[in-house]
């Protein structure tokens, strides 16, 4: 793994740039910065984990949001809303073809994985790349009016035989919902 202090500096600068780029010229409905590193691993062909998006419990409009779900945001039917998740990503694996996929799930009146993030074919970062800041965007459309929250699901994919030992690391991240 790379140096923790270099990792933190790169993530901090990357996260600030992502927030500025994501909110420029848009109405931000919800923005969340998660300053801590999230690390998980496995030995096998597949592993998925819900990534923390808030550092502590937040009380917002009488609602408690856990560390695995975003704060809620209001959605009006017919709106087109863009969700952007940005994080510094690094994969260490005995299989250089391993990669990390990110799915974004909306939770509320309806629960679904947002396109185009559904499935495991969206390569977020890979073992051959080294640490890089990556962004995935999804669009919310045609949901009933209501309050919604988001979950970010990270999935390690390892196509090798035999299964390898893989560690995924997501650094400081931002989750932005804008219209």
C-alpha positions as MATLAB code, in Angstrom:
seq = 'XXXXXXXXXXXXXXXXXXXXXXXXXXXXXXXXXXXXXXXXXXXXXXXXXXXXXXXXXXXXXXXXXXXXXXXXXXXXXXXXXXXXXXXXXXXXXXXXXXXXXXXXXXXXXXXXXXXXXXXXXXXXXXXXXXXXXXXXXXXXXXXXXXXXXXXXXXXXXXXXXXXXXXXXXXXXXXXXXXX';
ca = [
       0.000    0.000    0.000;
       1.071    3.567   -0.585;
       1.998    6.065    2.110;
      -1.001    7.088    4.254;
      -0.017   10.773    4.366;
       0.492   11.017    0.579;
      -2.794    9.158    0.144;
      -4.620   11.617    2.416;
      -3.196   14.717    0.698;
      -4.130   13.444   -2.782;
      -7.616   12.471   -1.635;
      -8.254   15.799    0.062;
      -7.299   17.819   -3.026;
      -9.234   15.434   -5.298;
     -12.361   15.549   -3.143;
     -12.384   19.356   -3.033;
     -11.966   19.542   -6.809;
     -14.803   17.042   -7.294;
     -17.162   19.020   -5.058;
     -16.369   22.256   -6.900;
     -16.795   20.651  -10.340;
     -19.954   18.800   -9.357;
     -21.737   21.809   -7.962;
     -20.728   24.423  -10.551;
     -23.859   25.733  -12.253;
     -26.184   23.211  -10.579;
     -28.679   23.242   -7.721;
     -27.160   20.937   -5.111;
     -29.827   18.937   -3.283;
     -27.387   17.016   -1.064;
     -23.603   16.904   -0.732;
     -21.661   14.636    1.573;
     -17.916   14.465    2.144;
     -16.614   11.271    3.775;
     -13.089   12.088    5.004;
     -11.981    8.650    6.156;
     -10.460    5.814    4.196;
     -12.588    2.704    3.686;
     -10.708   -0.535    3.155;
     -11.992   -4.050    2.584;
     -10.738   -7.259    1.057;
     -11.368  -10.913    0.460;
     -10.106  -14.133   -0.993;
     -12.448  -15.321   -3.702;
     -14.041  -14.369   -7.011;
     -16.467  -11.724   -5.692;
     -17.086   -9.438   -2.711;
     -19.519   -6.551   -2.283;
     -19.794   -4.071    0.558;
     -21.863   -0.963    1.239;
     -19.397    1.912    1.539;
     -19.805    4.462    4.357;
     -20.935    7.855    3.052;
     -21.402    9.783    6.312;
     -18.931    9.925    9.178;
     -21.438   10.027   12.023;
     -25.152    9.937   12.552;
     -26.805   13.094   11.318;
     -30.185   14.335   12.433;
     -31.855   16.035    9.499;
     -35.529   16.984    9.409;
     -36.227   14.620   12.325;
     -34.567   11.732   10.488;
     -31.434    9.856   11.527;
     -29.108    8.846    8.712;
     -26.720    5.991    9.465;
     -23.130    5.824    8.281;
     -24.118    3.610    5.330;
     -26.813    5.865    3.845;
     -26.669    9.463    2.716;
     -28.763   12.200    4.283;
     -32.167   12.433    2.609;
     -32.981   14.744   -0.263;
     -36.319   15.776   -1.769;
     -37.234   14.555   -5.237;
     -40.149   15.802   -7.352;
     -41.607   13.430   -9.921;
     -40.444   14.430  -13.398;
     -37.172   15.943  -12.159;
     -33.878   14.862  -13.675;
     -31.343   14.554  -10.879;
     -27.664   13.657  -11.261;
     -25.790   11.681   -8.594;
     -22.001   11.897   -8.570;
     -19.713    9.732   -6.422;
     -15.986   10.569   -6.443;
     -13.255    8.762   -4.521;
      -9.580    7.982   -4.654;
      -9.508    4.266   -5.450;
      -6.725    1.703   -5.166;
      -6.751   -2.086   -5.632;
      -3.983   -4.429   -4.574;
      -4.384   -7.972   -5.800;
      -2.430  -11.082   -6.677;
      -4.492  -10.955   -9.909;
      -3.672   -7.838  -11.984;
      -7.051   -8.156  -13.768;
      -9.089   -7.490  -10.586;
     -11.255   -4.364  -10.571;
     -13.684   -2.445   -8.381;
     -17.210   -1.650   -9.541;
     -19.471    0.952   -7.897;
     -23.280    0.659   -7.757;
     -25.461    3.500   -6.459;
     -28.749    2.454   -4.858;
     -31.600    4.914   -4.272;
     -33.796    4.157   -1.242;
     -37.233    5.663   -0.581;
     -40.667    5.133   -2.146;
     -38.777    2.935   -4.597;
     -35.535    1.003   -4.054;
     -33.348    0.449   -7.111;
     -29.809    0.497   -8.435;
     -29.386    3.566  -10.630;
     -28.345    3.112  -14.235;
     -25.690    2.961  -15.551;
     -24.188    1.588  -12.325;
     -26.211   -1.665  -12.126;
     -24.204   -4.878  -12.509;
     -20.497   -5.482  -12.274;
     -19.305   -4.384  -15.715;
     -18.660   -0.706  -14.845;
     -14.946   -0.562  -14.114;
     -14.320    2.079  -11.401;
     -10.655    1.268  -10.829;
      -8.348   -1.674  -11.342;
      -5.286   -3.389   -9.944;
      -3.128   -2.346  -12.918;
      -3.845    1.390  -12.483;
      -2.499    2.355   -9.074;
      -4.304    4.969   -6.961;
      -6.486    7.287   -9.027;
      -9.353    9.648   -8.374;
     -12.411    8.287  -10.157;
     -15.993    9.491  -10.583;
     -19.177    7.650  -11.436;
     -22.388    9.477  -12.376;
     -25.947    8.204  -12.432;
     -29.268    9.837  -13.282;
     -32.438    9.679  -11.191;
     -35.576   10.044  -13.285;
     -39.174    8.856  -13.159;
     -39.400    8.155   -9.436;
     -42.437    9.060   -7.312;
     -42.234   12.358   -5.405;
     -40.682   11.815   -1.981;
     -37.571   11.837    0.171;
     -34.756    9.546   -0.854;
     -31.375    8.417    0.453;
     -28.464    6.779   -1.348;
     -26.131    3.867   -0.714;
     -22.838    3.345   -2.514;
     -21.991   -0.324   -3.025;
     -18.409   -1.273   -3.891;
     -17.868   -4.666   -5.500;
     -14.501   -6.340   -6.010;
     -14.434   -8.435   -9.188;
     -11.754  -11.041   -9.749;
     -11.990  -13.056  -12.965;
      -8.911  -15.161  -12.190;
      -8.516  -18.845  -11.461;
      -7.755  -19.660   -8.743;
      -9.361  -16.733   -6.859;
      -6.838  -14.160   -5.710;
      -6.317  -12.210   -2.524;
      -7.538   -8.642   -3.080;
      -7.642   -5.456   -1.000;
      -9.686   -2.447   -2.159;
      -9.228    0.998   -0.692;
     -11.471    4.026   -1.193;
     -10.063    7.277    0.139;
     -11.859   10.445    1.049;
     -14.978   10.565   -1.072;
     -17.777   12.901   -2.063;
     -21.379   12.118   -2.907;
     -23.292   14.927   -4.616;
     -26.926   15.046   -5.737;
     -27.809   17.963   -8.038;
     -30.472   19.031  -10.499;
];
